[in-house]
Coordinates of C-alpha atoms and ligand atoms in Angstrom, one line a residue:
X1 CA 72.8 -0.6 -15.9
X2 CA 71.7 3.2 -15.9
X3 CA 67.7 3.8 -16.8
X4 CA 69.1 6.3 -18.9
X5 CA 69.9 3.4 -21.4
X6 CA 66.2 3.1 -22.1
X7 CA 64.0 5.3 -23.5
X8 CA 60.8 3.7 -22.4
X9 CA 61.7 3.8 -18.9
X10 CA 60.5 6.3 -16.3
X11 CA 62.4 6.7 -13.0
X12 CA 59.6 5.9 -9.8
X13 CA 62.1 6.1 -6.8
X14 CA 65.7 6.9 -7.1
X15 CA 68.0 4.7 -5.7
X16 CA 68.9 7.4 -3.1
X17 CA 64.7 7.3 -2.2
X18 CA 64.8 3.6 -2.0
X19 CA 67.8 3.3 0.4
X20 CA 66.3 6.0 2.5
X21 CA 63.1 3.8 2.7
X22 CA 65.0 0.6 3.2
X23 CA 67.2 2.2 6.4
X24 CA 63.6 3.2 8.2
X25 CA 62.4 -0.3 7.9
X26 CA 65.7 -1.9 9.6
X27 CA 64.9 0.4 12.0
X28 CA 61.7 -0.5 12.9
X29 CA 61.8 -4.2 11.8
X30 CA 65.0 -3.7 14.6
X31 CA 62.6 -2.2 17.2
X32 CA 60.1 -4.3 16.8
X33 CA 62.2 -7.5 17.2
X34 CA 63.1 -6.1 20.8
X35 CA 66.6 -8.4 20.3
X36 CA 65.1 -11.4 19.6
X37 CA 66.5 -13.3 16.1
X38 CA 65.4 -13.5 13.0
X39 CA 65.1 -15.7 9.8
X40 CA 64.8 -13.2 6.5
X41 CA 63.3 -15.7 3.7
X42 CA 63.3 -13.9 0.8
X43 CA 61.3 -14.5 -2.3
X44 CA 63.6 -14.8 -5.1
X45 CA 64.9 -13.6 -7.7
X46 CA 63.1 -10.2 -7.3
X47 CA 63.7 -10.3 -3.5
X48 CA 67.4 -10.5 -4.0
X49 CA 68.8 -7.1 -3.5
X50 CA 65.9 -5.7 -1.4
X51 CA 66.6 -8.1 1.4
X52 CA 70.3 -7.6 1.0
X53 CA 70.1 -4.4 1.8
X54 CA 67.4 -4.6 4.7
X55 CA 69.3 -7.2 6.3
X56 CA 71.9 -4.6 6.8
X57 CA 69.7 -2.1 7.8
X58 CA 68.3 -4.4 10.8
X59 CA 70.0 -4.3 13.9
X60 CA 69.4 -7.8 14.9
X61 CA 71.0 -11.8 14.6
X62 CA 69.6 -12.6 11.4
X63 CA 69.9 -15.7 9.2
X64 CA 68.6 -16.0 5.4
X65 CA 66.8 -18.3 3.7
X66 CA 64.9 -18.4 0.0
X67 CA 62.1 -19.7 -1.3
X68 CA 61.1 -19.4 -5.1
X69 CA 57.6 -20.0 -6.6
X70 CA 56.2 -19.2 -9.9
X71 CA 53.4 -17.9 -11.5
X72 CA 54.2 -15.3 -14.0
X73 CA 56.3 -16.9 -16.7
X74 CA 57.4 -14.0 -19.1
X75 CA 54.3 -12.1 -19.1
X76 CA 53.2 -9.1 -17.5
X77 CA 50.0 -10.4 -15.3
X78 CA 49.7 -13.8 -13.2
X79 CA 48.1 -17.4 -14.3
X80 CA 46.3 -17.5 -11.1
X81 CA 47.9 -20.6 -9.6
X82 CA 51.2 -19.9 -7.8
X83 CA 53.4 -23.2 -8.2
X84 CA 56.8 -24.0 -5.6
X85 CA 59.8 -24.0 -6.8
X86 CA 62.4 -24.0 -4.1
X87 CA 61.3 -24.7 -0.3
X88 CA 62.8 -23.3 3.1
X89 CA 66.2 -24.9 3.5
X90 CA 65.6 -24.5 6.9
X91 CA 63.2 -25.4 10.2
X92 CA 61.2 -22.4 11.2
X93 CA 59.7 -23.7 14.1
X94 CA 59.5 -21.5 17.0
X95 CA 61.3 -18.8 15.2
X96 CA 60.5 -14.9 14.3
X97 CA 60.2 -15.7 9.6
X98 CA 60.0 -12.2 8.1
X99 CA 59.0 -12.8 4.6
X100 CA 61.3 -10.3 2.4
X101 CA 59.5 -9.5 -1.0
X102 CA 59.7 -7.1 -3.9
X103 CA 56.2 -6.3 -4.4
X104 CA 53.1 -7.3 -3.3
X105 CA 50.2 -7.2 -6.5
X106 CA 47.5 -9.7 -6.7
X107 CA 48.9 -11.6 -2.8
X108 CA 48.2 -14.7 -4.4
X109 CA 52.1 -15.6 -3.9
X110 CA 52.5 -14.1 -0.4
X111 CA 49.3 -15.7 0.8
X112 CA 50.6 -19.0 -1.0
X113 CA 54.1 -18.3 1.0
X114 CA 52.4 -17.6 4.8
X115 CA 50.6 -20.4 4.1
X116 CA 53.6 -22.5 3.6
X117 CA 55.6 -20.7 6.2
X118 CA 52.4 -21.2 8.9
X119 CA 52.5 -25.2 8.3
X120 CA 56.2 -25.0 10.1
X121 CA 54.9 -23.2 12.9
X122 CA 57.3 -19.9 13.7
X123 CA 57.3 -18.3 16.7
X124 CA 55.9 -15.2 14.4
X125 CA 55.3 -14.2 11.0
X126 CA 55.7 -11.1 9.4
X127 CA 56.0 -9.4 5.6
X128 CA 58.7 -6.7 4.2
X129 CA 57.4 -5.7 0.6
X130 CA 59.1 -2.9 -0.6
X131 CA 56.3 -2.2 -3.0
X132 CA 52.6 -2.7 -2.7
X133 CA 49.6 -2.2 -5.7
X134 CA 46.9 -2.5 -3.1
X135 CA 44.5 -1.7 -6.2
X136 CA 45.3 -5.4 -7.6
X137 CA 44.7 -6.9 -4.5
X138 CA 43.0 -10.5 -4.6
X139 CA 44.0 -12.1 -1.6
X140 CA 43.6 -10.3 1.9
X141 CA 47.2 -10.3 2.3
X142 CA 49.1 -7.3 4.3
X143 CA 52.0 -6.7 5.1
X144 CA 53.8 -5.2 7.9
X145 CA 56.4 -3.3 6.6
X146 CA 55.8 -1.5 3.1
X147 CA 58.3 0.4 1.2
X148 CA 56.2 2.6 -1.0
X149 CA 52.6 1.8 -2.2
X150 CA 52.1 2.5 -6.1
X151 CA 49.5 2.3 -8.4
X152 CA 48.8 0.1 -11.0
X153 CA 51.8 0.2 -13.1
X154 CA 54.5 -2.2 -14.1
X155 CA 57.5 -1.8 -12.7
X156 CA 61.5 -2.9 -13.0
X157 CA 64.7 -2.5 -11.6
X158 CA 65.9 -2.8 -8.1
X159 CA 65.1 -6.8 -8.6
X160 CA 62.1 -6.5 -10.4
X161 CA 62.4 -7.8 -13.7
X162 CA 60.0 -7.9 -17.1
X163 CA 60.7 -11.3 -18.5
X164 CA 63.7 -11.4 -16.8
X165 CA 65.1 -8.0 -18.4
X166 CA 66.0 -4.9 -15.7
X167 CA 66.4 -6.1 -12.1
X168 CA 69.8 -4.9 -12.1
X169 CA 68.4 -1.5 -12.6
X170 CA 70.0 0.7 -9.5
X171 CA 66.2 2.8 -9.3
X172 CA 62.8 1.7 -9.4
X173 CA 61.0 2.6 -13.0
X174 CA 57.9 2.4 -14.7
X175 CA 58.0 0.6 -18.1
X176 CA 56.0 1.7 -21.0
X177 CA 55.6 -1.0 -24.4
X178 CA 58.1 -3.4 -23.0
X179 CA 58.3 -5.6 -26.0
X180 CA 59.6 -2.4 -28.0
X181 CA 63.4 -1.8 -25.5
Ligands
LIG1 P1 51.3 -11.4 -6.7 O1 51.3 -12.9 -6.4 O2 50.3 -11.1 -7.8 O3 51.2 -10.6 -5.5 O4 52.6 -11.1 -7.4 C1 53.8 -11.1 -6.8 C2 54.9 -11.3 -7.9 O5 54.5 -10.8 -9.2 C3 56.1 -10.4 -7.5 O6 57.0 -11.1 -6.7 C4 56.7 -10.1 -8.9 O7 57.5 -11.2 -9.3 C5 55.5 -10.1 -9.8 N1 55.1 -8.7 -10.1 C6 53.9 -8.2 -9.8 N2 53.8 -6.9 -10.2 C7 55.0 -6.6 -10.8 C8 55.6 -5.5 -11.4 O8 55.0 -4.4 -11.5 N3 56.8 -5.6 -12.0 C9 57.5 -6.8 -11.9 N4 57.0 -7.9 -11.3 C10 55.8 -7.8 -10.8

């Protein structure tokens, strides 16, 4: 599905920009690992073709696992209260978890996720969002590894969806009157 389709659309980062992006962090998700494994848990759905194409940009033995929460419903902005909706398939004790996500806004689901990711005890924990609003921020939630940090816009495409329209968007866009596409 091209932007072009939608006139209320506004390309952010091309799909050319975001793989750029994407190969640096392998790159220095893989040096920083220093050959030790990993476990990738991405945050789905959003998370979905971010951390497919970071896990082939790392260098490293990686497995994948998922975890979905809620919080957002169809709307634009959050409830607040971040409710789980699938839990880590796996055991993470002992293990490096990097936390794959699209975007990082208010950090009330990452800080709900490390929390939940902490209670397992991993070896380490770390976060790949390829987006950040710092401006939004209501949790003291950072992560490691940032893609590109925005401002306070909505965005779709490239996994991120508005009410469940767009992620399969190839380019990162700004959306403008959503309920009129
Ligand atoms: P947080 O808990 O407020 O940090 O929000 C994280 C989740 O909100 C993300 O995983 C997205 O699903 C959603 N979200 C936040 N901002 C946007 C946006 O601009 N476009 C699409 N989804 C967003």
């Amino acid at each position: 599905m091209a932007a072009d389709m939608h006139q209320n659309l506004e390309i952010l980062y091309t799909r050319q920009q975001i793989a750029e992006r994407v190969a640096e962090m392998g790159a220095q998700i893989t040096r920083d690992l220093n050959g030790e494994k990993l476990v990738m848990v991405g945050v789905l759905k959003g998370a979905a073709p971010f951390l497919a194409d970071l896990a082939r940009a790392v260098n490293v033995d990686a497995t994948f696992d998922f975890v979905a929460t809620s919080s957002y419903g169809c709307g634009q902005r959050s409830s607040g209260a971040v409710k789980l909706i699938k839990d880590l398939d796996e055991p993470v004790e002992g293990k490096n978890v990097l936390v794959v996500e699209d975007i990082l806004d208010t950090g009330l689901t990452l800080n709900y996720i490390s929390k939940l990711v902490m209670a397992h005890q991993p070896r380490s924990l770390s976060i790949a969002a390829l987006l950040d609003k710092p401006s939004r921020r209501k949790m003291p939630i950072q992560a490691r590894y940032i893609g590109f940090t925005i401002p306070d816009a909505y965005v779709v495409g490239y996994g991120l969806d508005y009410a469940e329209r767009y992620r399969n968007l190839p380019d990162v866009c700004v959306i403008e009157n959503p309920e009129t596409n």
